[in-house]
Coordinates of C-alpha atoms in Angstrom, one line a residue:
M5 CA 13.0 9.3 -18.7
K6 CA 10.8 12.1 -18.1
V7 CA 7.0 11.2 -16.8
H8 CA 4.4 14.1 -16.3
L9 CA 1.1 12.5 -14.8
I10 CA -2.0 14.5 -14.6
G11 CA -4.4 14.1 -11.5
I12 CA -1.3 13.0 -9.7
G13 CA -3.2 13.6 -6.3
G14 CA -5.0 10.3 -6.9
T15 CA -4.2 7.5 -4.5
G16 CA -3.2 5.2 -7.5
M17 CA -1.6 7.6 -9.5
G18 CA 0.4 9.3 -6.6
A19 CA 1.9 5.9 -5.7
F20 CA 2.6 5.4 -9.3
A21 CA 4.4 8.7 -9.4
G22 CA 6.5 7.5 -6.3
L23 CA 7.1 3.8 -7.5
L24 CA 8.7 6.0 -11.0
Q25 CA 10.9 8.2 -8.9
E26 CA 12.7 5.4 -7.1
A27 CA 13.2 3.6 -10.2
G28 CA 15.1 6.4 -11.7
H29 CA 12.7 8.5 -13.5
D30 CA 12.2 12.1 -13.6
V31 CA 8.6 12.7 -12.7
R32 CA 6.4 15.5 -12.0
G33 CA 2.8 16.0 -12.0
S34 CA -0.3 18.2 -12.0
D35 CA -3.7 18.6 -9.6
T36 CA -6.2 20.6 -8.0
Q37 CA -5.6 21.2 -4.2
L38 CA -3.8 17.8 -2.8
F39 CA -5.0 16.5 0.7
P40 CA -3.4 14.3 2.8
P41 CA -2.5 11.0 2.6
M42 CA -1.2 12.0 -0.7
S43 CA -0.2 15.5 -0.6
T44 CA 2.2 14.4 2.6
Q45 CA 3.3 11.2 0.4
L46 CA 4.6 13.5 -2.6
E47 CA 6.1 16.1 -0.7
A48 CA 8.1 13.6 1.3
A49 CA 9.2 12.0 -2.2
K50 CA 10.0 15.9 -3.4
I51 CA 7.7 15.4 -6.4
P52 CA 7.1 18.4 -7.8
V53 CA 3.2 19.2 -8.2
F54 CA 1.5 21.9 -10.2
E55 CA -1.2 23.1 -8.6
G56 CA -4.2 23.6 -11.1
F57 CA -4.1 22.2 -14.8
R58 CA -2.7 24.3 -17.1
P59 CA -0.8 23.9 -20.8
E60 CA 2.2 25.5 -19.4
N61 CA 2.6 22.9 -16.9
L62 CA 3.8 20.7 -19.8
D63 CA 6.8 23.1 -20.5
W64 CA 9.5 21.0 -19.1
E65 CA 9.0 18.4 -22.1
P66 CA 8.0 15.3 -21.0
D67 CA 8.8 12.0 -22.5
F68 CA 5.5 11.1 -21.7
V69 CA 1.8 12.1 -20.3
V70 CA 0.2 10.1 -18.0
V71 CA -3.8 10.8 -18.4
G72 CA -5.8 9.6 -15.0
N73 CA -9.1 8.5 -14.9
V74 CA -10.1 11.9 -14.3
C75 CA -9.5 13.5 -17.7
G76 CA -11.3 13.4 -20.4
R77 CA -10.1 13.9 -24.4
E78 CA -11.1 17.4 -24.1
H79 CA -8.8 18.2 -20.6
V80 CA -6.6 21.2 -21.0
E81 CA -3.6 19.2 -20.6
V82 CA -4.8 16.2 -22.7
V83 CA -5.0 18.8 -25.3
G84 CA -2.1 20.8 -24.4
A85 CA 0.3 17.1 -24.7
Q86 CA -1.5 16.1 -28.2
A87 CA -0.7 20.0 -29.7
R88 CA 2.7 19.2 -28.8
G89 CA 2.9 15.9 -30.0
L90 CA 3.7 14.3 -26.5
A91 CA 3.0 10.5 -26.2
L92 CA 0.0 9.9 -23.8
E93 CA -0.2 6.7 -21.4
S94 CA -2.6 5.2 -18.9
F95 CA -0.7 4.7 -15.4
P96 CA -1.3 1.1 -16.1
S97 CA 0.2 0.9 -19.6
L98 CA 3.0 2.8 -18.8
L99 CA 3.8 0.3 -15.8
E100 CA 3.2 -2.3 -18.4
K101 CA 6.3 -1.0 -20.1
V102 CA 9.0 0.4 -17.7
V103 CA 8.3 -1.6 -14.4
L104 CA 7.1 -4.8 -15.6
P105 CA 9.2 -6.4 -17.9
E106 CA 12.1 -7.2 -15.2
R107 CA 9.1 -8.2 -12.4
R108 CA 7.0 -11.0 -11.6
A109 CA 3.6 -9.5 -11.0
L110 CA 1.8 -10.8 -8.3
V111 CA -1.6 -9.7 -8.9
V112 CA -4.8 -9.0 -6.4
A113 CA -8.3 -8.6 -7.9
G114 CA -11.5 -8.8 -6.9
T115 CA -14.6 -7.2 -6.1
H116 CA -13.6 -6.7 -2.6
G117 CA -10.8 -6.8 -0.3
K118 CA -7.8 -5.6 -2.8
T119 CA -6.4 -3.2 -1.0
T120 CA -6.3 -4.7 2.5
T121 CA -4.7 -8.2 0.7
S122 CA -2.2 -6.8 -1.3
S123 CA -1.2 -4.4 1.5
L124 CA -0.8 -7.9 3.7
L125 CA 1.1 -9.6 0.8
T126 CA 3.5 -6.8 0.3
W127 CA 4.1 -6.6 3.9
M128 CA 4.2 -10.3 4.3
L129 CA 7.2 -10.5 1.9
Q130 CA 9.1 -7.4 3.4
V131 CA 9.1 -8.9 6.9
A132 CA 10.2 -12.3 5.0
G133 CA 13.2 -10.6 3.6
L134 CA 12.2 -11.0 0.0
Q135 CA 12.2 -7.0 -0.9
P136 CA 9.1 -6.8 -3.0
S137 CA 8.0 -3.8 -5.1
A138 CA 4.4 -2.8 -4.5
L139 CA 1.9 -0.5 -6.3
V140 CA -1.3 -0.5 -3.8
G141 CA -4.3 1.6 -3.9
G142 CA -4.4 2.7 -0.6
V143 CA -1.8 3.5 2.4
P144 CA -0.5 0.6 4.2
I145 CA 0.0 2.0 7.7
N146 CA 2.9 -0.2 8.1
L147 CA 4.5 1.2 4.9
G148 CA 3.2 4.6 5.2
R149 CA 3.0 4.8 1.7
G150 CA 1.4 2.8 -1.2
Y151 CA 4.4 1.9 -3.4
L152 CA 7.7 -0.1 -2.8
F153 CA 10.4 -0.4 -5.3
G154 CA 12.3 -3.1 -3.8
R155 CA 15.4 -5.2 -5.0
G156 CA 13.3 -8.6 -5.1
P157 CA 12.0 -10.0 -8.6
S158 CA 8.4 -9.7 -7.3
I159 CA 6.0 -6.4 -7.4
V160 CA 2.7 -6.7 -5.9
L161 CA -0.2 -5.2 -7.8
E162 CA -3.7 -4.0 -6.7
G163 CA -5.5 -5.3 -9.6
D164 CA -8.6 -3.1 -10.5
E165 CA -11.2 -4.2 -13.2
Y166 CA -12.0 -0.5 -13.6
D167 CA -11.5 1.2 -17.0
T168 CA -8.1 2.4 -17.8
A169 CA -8.7 5.9 -19.7
F170 CA -11.0 7.7 -21.9
F171 CA -8.8 6.2 -24.7
D172 CA -8.1 2.3 -23.2
K173 CA -11.8 1.0 -21.9
G174 CA -10.4 -2.0 -21.1
S175 CA -9.8 -2.8 -17.3
K176 CA -6.9 -2.0 -15.9
F177 CA -5.7 -5.5 -14.6
F178 CA -5.3 -6.5 -18.6
H179 CA -1.8 -4.6 -18.6
Y180 CA -0.3 -6.2 -15.1
R181 CA 1.1 -9.4 -16.7
P182 CA 0.1 -11.7 -13.7
F183 CA 2.1 -14.3 -13.1
R184 CA 0.5 -15.2 -9.6
A185 CA -2.7 -13.7 -8.7
I186 CA -5.5 -13.6 -6.0
V187 CA -9.2 -13.2 -7.0
T188 CA -11.1 -12.7 -3.4
S189 CA -14.8 -12.2 -5.3
V190 CA -16.6 -11.5 -8.2
E191 CA -20.4 -9.5 -8.0
F192 CA -21.7 -6.9 -9.7
D193 CA -19.9 -3.5 -9.2
H194 CA -19.2 -0.2 -11.2
A195 CA -22.4 0.0 -12.8
D196 CA -21.1 2.9 -14.8
I197 CA -19.0 0.6 -17.2
F198 CA -20.5 -2.8 -16.8
A199 CA -24.1 -3.6 -18.0
D200 CA -24.4 -6.7 -15.9
L201 CA -22.6 -9.5 -13.8
D202 CA -22.1 -11.1 -16.6
A203 CA -20.0 -8.4 -18.1
V204 CA -17.9 -8.5 -14.7
K205 CA -17.4 -11.9 -15.1
A206 CA -16.1 -11.6 -18.7
A207 CA -13.6 -9.3 -17.5
F208 CA -12.3 -11.4 -14.7
V209 CA -12.3 -14.3 -17.1
R210 CA -9.9 -12.4 -19.5
F211 CA -7.6 -11.5 -16.5
V212 CA -7.4 -15.1 -15.2
E213 CA -6.6 -16.2 -19.0
L214 CA -3.4 -13.9 -18.9
I215 CA -2.1 -16.4 -16.1
P216 CA 0.6 -18.4 -18.2
P217 CA 0.2 -22.2 -17.2
E218 CA 3.2 -22.0 -14.6
G219 CA 1.9 -19.5 -12.8
D220 CA -0.8 -19.6 -10.2
L221 CA -4.2 -18.3 -9.4
V222 CA -5.6 -18.3 -5.5
V223 CA -9.4 -17.6 -5.2
C224 CA -11.8 -17.9 -2.7
A225 CA -13.6 -21.1 -2.6
D226 CA -16.6 -19.6 -0.6
D227 CA -17.4 -16.9 -3.4
A228 CA -19.4 -18.6 -6.3
G229 CA -18.1 -15.5 -8.7
A230 CA -14.7 -16.4 -7.9
M231 CA -14.9 -20.0 -8.3
E232 CA -16.7 -19.4 -11.4
V233 CA -14.1 -17.7 -13.4
S234 CA -11.3 -19.6 -11.7
R235 CA -12.8 -22.6 -14.5
A236 CA -11.1 -19.9 -17.3
A237 CA -7.5 -20.3 -15.5
R238 CA -4.6 -22.6 -17.3
C239 CA -2.5 -22.8 -14.3
K240 CA -2.9 -24.5 -11.0
V241 CA -5.5 -22.9 -9.0
T242 CA -5.5 -22.7 -5.1
T243 CA -8.3 -22.1 -2.9
Y244 CA -8.7 -20.6 0.7
R245 CA -12.0 -20.2 2.7
V246 CA -12.8 -19.6 6.6
L247 CA -13.9 -22.4 8.5
G248 CA -17.4 -22.6 10.4
D249 CA -18.4 -25.0 12.9
G250 CA -17.7 -28.5 12.3
D251 CA -15.8 -27.7 8.7
D252 CA -13.0 -29.8 7.4
P253 CA -9.9 -28.0 7.5
R254 CA -9.0 -30.3 4.2
S255 CA -11.6 -28.5 2.4
A256 CA -9.5 -26.1 1.0
D257 CA -5.9 -25.6 0.0
Y258 CA -5.9 -22.9 2.9
T259 CA -8.0 -22.8 5.6
C260 CA -8.4 -21.1 9.4
R261 CA -10.5 -21.8 12.1
V262 CA -11.2 -18.6 14.6
E263 CA -10.3 -19.8 18.3
A264 CA -13.2 -19.3 20.6
K265 CA -10.6 -16.6 22.7
R266 CA -9.5 -13.3 21.5
G267 CA -6.0 -12.9 22.8
R268 CA -5.0 -9.6 24.0
G269 CA -7.8 -7.6 22.2
M270 CA -6.5 -9.6 18.8
M271 CA -8.5 -11.9 16.8
V272 CA -7.0 -15.3 17.3
F273 CA -6.8 -18.2 14.5
E274 CA -5.3 -21.4 13.4
V275 CA -4.4 -21.9 9.9
F276 CA -4.2 -25.1 8.2
E277 CA -2.0 -25.9 5.0
R278 CA -3.7 -28.3 2.7
G279 CA -5.1 -29.6 6.3
V280 CA -1.8 -29.4 8.2
S281 CA -1.6 -26.9 10.9
L282 CA 0.6 -23.5 10.5
G283 CA -0.1 -23.1 14.4
E284 CA -2.2 -20.2 15.8
F285 CA -2.1 -16.7 14.4
Q286 CA -3.0 -13.2 15.6
T287 CA -4.0 -9.7 14.0
T288 CA -5.7 -6.6 14.9
L289 CA -8.2 -6.8 12.0
V290 CA -11.4 -7.1 12.5
G291 CA -14.1 -9.3 10.5
T292 CA -14.5 -12.8 9.2
Y293 CA -13.8 -11.5 5.9
N294 CA -10.4 -9.9 7.0
L295 CA -9.3 -13.6 8.1
G296 CA -10.2 -14.5 4.2
N297 CA -7.7 -11.6 3.4
V298 CA -4.9 -12.6 5.3
L299 CA -5.4 -16.4 3.8
A300 CA -5.3 -15.2 0.5
A301 CA -2.2 -13.1 1.1
L302 CA -0.4 -15.9 2.7
A303 CA -1.4 -18.6 0.1
V304 CA 0.5 -16.2 -2.3
A305 CA 3.4 -15.5 0.2
R306 CA 4.0 -19.0 0.8
Q307 CA 4.0 -19.8 -3.1
E308 CA 7.1 -16.9 -3.2
G309 CA 8.7 -18.8 -0.6
A310 CA 8.0 -17.0 2.9
S311 CA 8.7 -18.8 6.0
V312 CA 6.0 -19.7 8.4
P313 CA 7.5 -17.8 11.4
A314 CA 7.9 -14.8 9.1
L315 CA 4.2 -15.0 8.4
H316 CA 3.3 -15.3 12.0
D317 CA 5.4 -12.4 12.7
A318 CA 3.9 -10.0 9.6
V319 CA 0.6 -10.8 10.6
R320 CA 0.5 -10.1 14.1
R321 CA 2.4 -7.0 13.3
F322 CA -0.2 -5.6 10.3
L323 CA -1.7 -2.7 11.6
G324 CA -3.8 -1.9 8.7
V325 CA -4.5 0.5 6.0
K326 CA -5.3 4.1 5.9
R327 CA -8.8 4.5 5.7
R328 CA -10.0 0.8 6.1
Q329 CA -11.6 0.2 9.7
E330 CA -9.5 3.6 10.4
L331 CA -9.7 5.2 14.3
L332 CA -9.9 8.9 13.5
G333 CA -9.6 9.6 17.0
I334 CA -11.9 9.5 20.5
A335 CA -12.8 12.6 21.9
S336 CA -15.8 13.2 25.1
G337 CA -15.8 9.5 25.1
I338 CA -17.4 8.8 21.3
R339 CA -15.1 7.1 18.7
V340 CA -15.1 8.2 15.1
V341 CA -14.0 5.3 12.8
T342 CA -13.9 5.5 9.1
D343 CA -13.8 3.0 6.2
F344 CA -13.7 3.1 2.2
A345 CA -16.8 0.6 2.2
H346 CA -19.2 1.7 -0.2
H347 CA -20.4 -1.3 -2.3
P348 CA -23.5 -2.9 -0.5
T349 CA -21.8 -6.3 0.4
A350 CA -18.7 -4.1 1.8
V351 CA -21.1 -2.2 3.8
R352 CA -22.6 -5.1 5.6
L353 CA -19.4 -7.0 6.2
T354 CA -17.8 -3.8 7.5
T355 CA -20.8 -2.2 9.8
T356 CA -21.0 -5.9 11.4
A357 CA -17.0 -5.8 11.9
I358 CA -17.2 -2.6 13.4
R359 CA -20.2 -3.6 15.8
R360 CA -18.2 -6.7 17.0
R361 CA -15.1 -4.6 17.2
F362 CA -17.0 -1.9 19.7
P363 CA -20.6 -4.1 21.0
N364 CA -21.4 -1.8 23.9
G365 CA -23.2 1.6 22.9
R366 CA -24.8 3.0 19.9
M367 CA -23.5 2.8 16.2
Y368 CA -24.1 6.0 14.1
V369 CA -23.5 5.0 10.4
C370 CA -23.0 8.2 8.1
F371 CA -23.0 6.9 4.7
E372 CA -21.8 9.0 1.6
P373 CA -23.1 7.9 -1.7
R374 CA -19.6 9.3 -3.8
S375 CA -18.5 6.7 -5.8
A376 CA -19.6 6.3 -9.6
S377 CA -21.3 3.0 -8.6
S378 CA -23.1 4.1 -5.1
R379 CA -24.2 6.9 -6.7
R380 CA -26.9 5.0 -8.7
A381 CA -30.4 3.6 -7.9
V382 CA -29.2 0.2 -9.0
F383 CA -27.8 -0.4 -5.9
S384 CA -30.6 1.0 -3.6
D385 CA -32.4 -2.5 -2.9
G386 CA -29.0 -3.9 -1.6
Y387 CA -28.2 -0.7 0.6
A388 CA -31.5 -1.0 2.2
E389 CA -30.6 -4.2 3.8
S390 CA -26.8 -3.2 4.5
F391 CA -27.4 -1.5 7.7
A392 CA -28.7 -4.2 9.8
A393 CA -25.8 -3.6 12.4
A394 CA -26.4 -0.1 13.0
S395 CA -28.2 1.9 15.9
R396 CA -28.9 4.8 13.1
V397 CA -28.3 5.6 9.9
L398 CA -27.4 8.9 8.3
V399 CA -27.3 9.4 4.7
G400 CA -25.3 12.2 2.9
P401 CA -26.2 13.8 -0.2
L402 CA -24.9 12.7 -3.6
F403 CA -21.5 13.9 -4.6
R404 CA -21.7 15.6 -7.8
P405 CA -25.1 14.0 -8.5
E406 CA -25.1 16.1 -11.8
K407 CA -22.6 13.6 -13.3
I408 CA -25.3 10.9 -12.8
P409 CA -28.2 10.7 -15.4
P410 CA -31.3 11.9 -13.1
D411 CA -33.3 8.4 -14.2
Q412 CA -30.2 6.6 -13.0
R413 CA -29.5 8.3 -9.7
L414 CA -29.9 7.5 -6.3
D415 CA -32.3 8.9 -4.1
P416 CA -31.0 9.4 -0.5
Q417 CA -34.6 10.3 0.8
A418 CA -36.0 7.1 -0.9
L419 CA -33.0 4.9 0.6
A420 CA -33.3 6.6 3.9
K421 CA -37.1 5.4 3.9
A422 CA -36.4 2.0 2.6
I423 CA -33.8 1.5 5.6
N424 CA -36.5 2.4 7.8
A425 CA -38.1 -0.2 6.5
H426 CA -36.0 -2.7 7.6
G427 CA -36.3 -1.7 11.3
I428 CA -33.1 0.5 11.4
E429 CA -33.7 4.4 12.0
A430 CA -32.3 6.5 9.2
T431 CA -32.6 9.7 7.8
A432 CA -31.1 11.8 4.7
H433 CA -29.6 15.1 4.9
V434 CA -29.0 17.8 2.4
D435 CA -25.7 19.1 3.6
V436 CA -22.6 17.6 5.8
D437 CA -22.9 20.6 8.5
D438 CA -26.9 19.0 8.8
L439 CA -25.5 15.7 9.1
A440 CA -22.8 16.4 11.5
Q441 CA -25.2 18.4 13.7
S442 CA -27.7 15.8 13.8
V443 CA -25.3 13.2 14.7
L444 CA -23.5 15.3 17.9
A445 CA -26.8 16.2 18.9
E446 CA -27.6 12.4 19.8
A447 CA -24.1 10.7 20.0
A448 CA -23.0 9.9 23.7
P449 CA -19.8 8.4 25.9
G450 CA -19.2 4.7 24.5
D451 CA -21.2 5.3 21.5
T452 CA -19.1 5.1 17.8
I453 CA -19.5 6.8 14.6
L454 CA -18.9 5.5 11.5
L455 CA -18.1 7.0 8.6
L456 CA -18.4 5.3 4.9
T457 CA -17.4 7.1 1.9
S458 CA -14.6 6.7 -0.8
G459 CA -13.6 10.3 -0.5
S460 CA -13.3 13.1 2.0
F461 CA -17.1 13.3 3.1
G462 CA -16.8 17.4 2.9
G463 CA -14.5 16.8 6.1
L464 CA -16.8 15.1 8.1
G465 CA -14.7 13.2 10.4
E466 CA -12.9 16.5 11.3
K467 CA -15.8 18.3 11.9
I468 CA -17.1 16.1 14.7
L469 CA -13.5 15.5 16.4
K470 CA -13.5 19.2 16.1
A471 CA -16.9 19.9 17.6
L472 CA -16.3 17.3 20.8
G473 CA -13.3 18.7 22.1
D474 CA -9.8 17.3 22.5
A475 CA -9.5 14.1 21.0
V476 CA -6.9 11.3 21.4
M477 CA -5.6 10.2 17.8
F478 CA -2.7 8.7 15.8
A479 CA -0.2 11.1 14.9
T480 CA 0.0 11.6 10.9
P481 CA 3.3 12.8 9.2
E482 CA 2.0 16.6 9.4
D483 CA 1.8 16.5 13.1
L484 CA 5.5 15.0 13.6
P485 CA 6.9 18.9 13.8
S486 CA 4.3 19.7 16.4
V487 CA 5.5 16.6 18.4
H488 CA 9.4 17.1 17.7
A489 CA 8.6 20.8 19.5
L490 CA 6.6 19.2 22.3
C491 CA 9.5 17.0 23.0
A492 CA 12.0 19.6 22.5
S493 CA 10.6 21.4 25.3
Y494 CA 11.2 19.0 27.8
G495 CA 14.8 17.9 26.3
L496 CA 13.8 14.9 24.9
A497 CA 15.0 13.4 21.5
P498 CA 12.7 13.6 18.6
T499 CA 10.5 10.4 17.7
I500 CA 11.5 8.9 14.4
P501 CA 8.7 7.3 12.6
G502 CA 8.8 3.6 11.6
D503 CA 7.0 0.5 10.8
T504 CA 7.2 -0.3 14.5
T505 CA 7.0 2.8 16.4
E506 CA 3.2 4.2 16.8
T507 CA 2.4 7.7 18.1
L508 CA -0.6 8.9 20.0
I509 CA -1.5 13.1 19.9
I510 CA -4.0 15.1 21.8
R511 CA -5.3 17.4 19.5
E512 CA -7.3 20.7 20.7
P513 CA -10.4 21.6 18.2
E514 CA -8.4 24.7 17.1
G515 CA -5.8 21.9 15.6
A516 CA -2.7 22.3 18.3
V517 CA -0.9 19.4 19.9
V518 CA -1.1 19.6 23.0
G519 CA 0.2 15.8 24.3
C520 CA 1.6 13.1 22.8
V521 CA 3.4 9.7 23.5
S522 CA 5.0 7.3 21.6
L523 CA 5.7 3.1 21.5
R524 CA 8.4 1.3 19.9
M525 CA 7.7 -2.2 19.5
V526 CA 10.6 -5.1 19.2
G527 CA 8.6 -8.7 19.2
P528 CA 6.9 -9.1 22.4
Q529 CA 8.7 -6.4 24.2
A530 CA 8.1 -2.3 23.7
L531 CA 9.2 0.8 25.0
L532 CA 7.0 3.7 25.9
F533 CA 8.9 7.2 25.2
N534 CA 8.3 11.0 24.4
L535 CA 5.4 11.2 26.6
A536 CA 5.0 15.1 27.2
I537 CA 1.9 17.5 27.9
D538 CA 1.9 20.7 27.1
R539 CA 3.0 23.1 30.2
E540 CA -0.2 24.7 30.1
R541 CA -2.4 21.9 29.9
R542 CA -0.7 20.1 32.7
G543 CA -2.8 18.8 35.7
E544 CA -5.7 17.9 33.6
G545 CA -5.2 13.9 33.2
L546 CA -3.9 14.0 29.7
G547 CA -0.9 12.3 30.4
W548 CA -2.8 9.6 31.7
M549 CA -5.4 9.5 29.0
L550 CA -2.4 9.1 26.4
A551 CA -0.4 6.5 28.5
D552 CA -3.6 4.5 29.2
G553 CA -4.5 4.8 25.1
I554 CA -0.9 3.4 24.0
L555 CA -1.0 0.6 26.5
R556 CA -4.5 -0.7 25.4
R557 CA -3.0 -0.5 21.6
A558 CA 0.3 -2.4 22.8
R559 CA -2.2 -5.2 24.3
M560 CA -4.0 -5.0 21.3
L561 CA -0.5 -5.4 19.2
G562 CA 0.2 -8.5 21.4
V563 CA 3.0 -6.6 23.5
Q564 CA 3.5 -8.7 26.8
Q565 CA 6.1 -6.5 28.4
V566 CA 6.4 -2.8 28.1
Y567 CA 9.7 -0.5 29.6
L568 CA 10.2 2.9 30.0
V569 CA 13.0 5.4 31.1
T570 CA 12.1 8.3 33.9
T571 CA 13.7 10.8 36.1
D572 CA 10.9 12.3 37.9
A573 CA 7.6 10.7 37.2
T574 CA 8.3 7.2 39.1
D575 CA 5.1 7.9 41.2
F576 CA 3.0 8.5 38.4
F577 CA 4.2 5.6 36.4
A578 CA 3.6 3.2 39.4
G579 CA 0.3 4.5 41.1
K580 CA -1.4 5.3 37.5
L581 CA -0.1 2.7 35.6
G582 CA 1.0 -0.2 37.6
A583 CA 4.8 0.2 36.5
T584 CA 7.6 -1.7 38.5
P585 CA 11.3 -1.5 38.4
A586 CA 13.2 -3.1 35.9
S587 CA 16.6 -4.3 35.2
V588 CA 18.5 -3.1 32.1
E589 CA 19.9 -6.5 31.3
E590 CA 15.9 -8.3 30.7
I591 CA 15.4 -5.5 27.9
D592 CA 16.1 -6.7 24.3
P593 CA 19.1 -4.9 23.0
Q594 CA 17.1 -3.5 20.1
I595 CA 15.1 -1.4 22.3
R596 CA 18.3 -0.1 24.4
R597 CA 20.1 0.7 21.3
D598 CA 16.9 3.1 20.9
P599 CA 17.8 6.6 20.6
N600 CA 15.1 7.3 23.3
F601 CA 16.3 5.0 25.9
V602 CA 18.6 7.3 27.9
L603 CA 19.6 6.2 31.1
G604 CA 21.5 9.0 32.7
D605 CA 22.8 9.5 36.4
R606 CA 18.9 10.2 38.0
A607 CA 17.1 8.2 35.4
V608 CA 15.1 4.9 36.7
C609 CA 14.0 1.8 34.3
M610 CA 10.6 0.5 34.6
K611 CA 8.1 -1.9 32.9
I612 CA 4.3 -2.4 32.5
D613 CA 2.1 -5.3 32.0
P614 CA -0.4 -4.1 29.4
S615 CA -3.2 -6.2 30.4
Y616 CA -2.7 -4.1 33.8
K617 CA -6.2 -2.7 34.9
R618 CA -5.1 1.0 35.0
G619 CA -6.7 3.4 37.6

């Protein structure tokens, strides 16, 4: 089957293209200029993309033309497809026709937490050996892409209540044939298509009614909207909640209690299954709301047959989702973090979580009203009360304000004034460059700059990091050729990416990669390898900066012992990082088989406790 996707660069459309290709179909698409991560994902999948929209892009005569939500009925390729008599489909309707008949759909729905929860569930099932398929509206860091086509019977789907296409105004998740489903929350959202909260609830009720009697519905016991729509279910309803002080673990089917301590930079919590303890879990995710996401995914994973030990491992190793509490980089001692939050509730939860994660220094929150709802005045009062955790709020310009009727349009100046009235300093900015200059004029070492946007924010993150100087950040797939070249200059083997390997780099303001280090994790052990610095930048302390950063990351991920092999840097590793000699026999065999674990004639094996105070 030949499929052409109009707007293939969208997160959902690009992931669907990859899923179709892995299912054996011939897939191509068109879009305007693409940007990472979708450009990288499509290139890696070798899916041809026509740049720009033209009728000639359909000359290859596809069987189906998938129309994204960016397309109206007057779109040049829509008109061209209709003139040729080609079949138009939305991606949810084509998914329903060609993928779902052979899969059991596990659908994650709700106003908040869909992407993180569906990513968690996919990862849990994969670690448990259940070989799931998946289609997620984001990029789980462990997977590197938003889709999987596995051999198992189940497919995890992020279920969106937004409308499907210009010719199908029903919610996307009406097409998903849910057998098991999660509803995390139900609040008013998508003010451009829903008149009020009752209209949103009606969509969720219809979705819940699609679950067959032999299926399952998992809902948050503490969300009134979710509990209300669950009453329409014809199937078994399973509840979950995060416990407060003194709450009974049996107050919901799946509960958890946060421990008083934090273990190695991770959130530690005990999980209960119908009152019976499943033991202590650890996660690098931040925020109580993310514990709810873990519980929801865990409940469905248990229904699918995942073992408790596999779930312990999966939760500990889960690295999150791109653009959800994602650390873009650290430069001049200033952290730059980005998150997708744009609903007032999500803004409040995210800013509170990031403040708790980085309690020291000031937190500058840069907010871009970009989504169809966030550009509307209907949420003005909600936003005014959502930034209490911020030290200062910088409101960016409305994205494409001409798309919103003037009488419905959010006023950034009025929003900044309302935030100020709640005791938080706030300013509105006419463009991204002005906003960047303003935050850079104030931010100091130890501070955090948090970007809240459902899009690119005009490249604000890159502008800030470039202005701050050399930045330590996680490598992207685009960086790997530069990393490989730097390693090759020292005779080191290439870094092979994978779900247990992380690479940090140092990037100069002009974009060049001048340092790198990688870490491969195997249970409680890890291998530190390929620490390399551009020869012209040696002697500036960049090697220590990278090694210290990757060891902090190892500690956060629960690694208890880090091993390395070196030929001429024993004094550096011992003096700066506290490394001591190690015997090969104590190292996990999987690490010893790693291509980067090379014991030559002059090589010395060393080990490091990640909790060692380095200096």
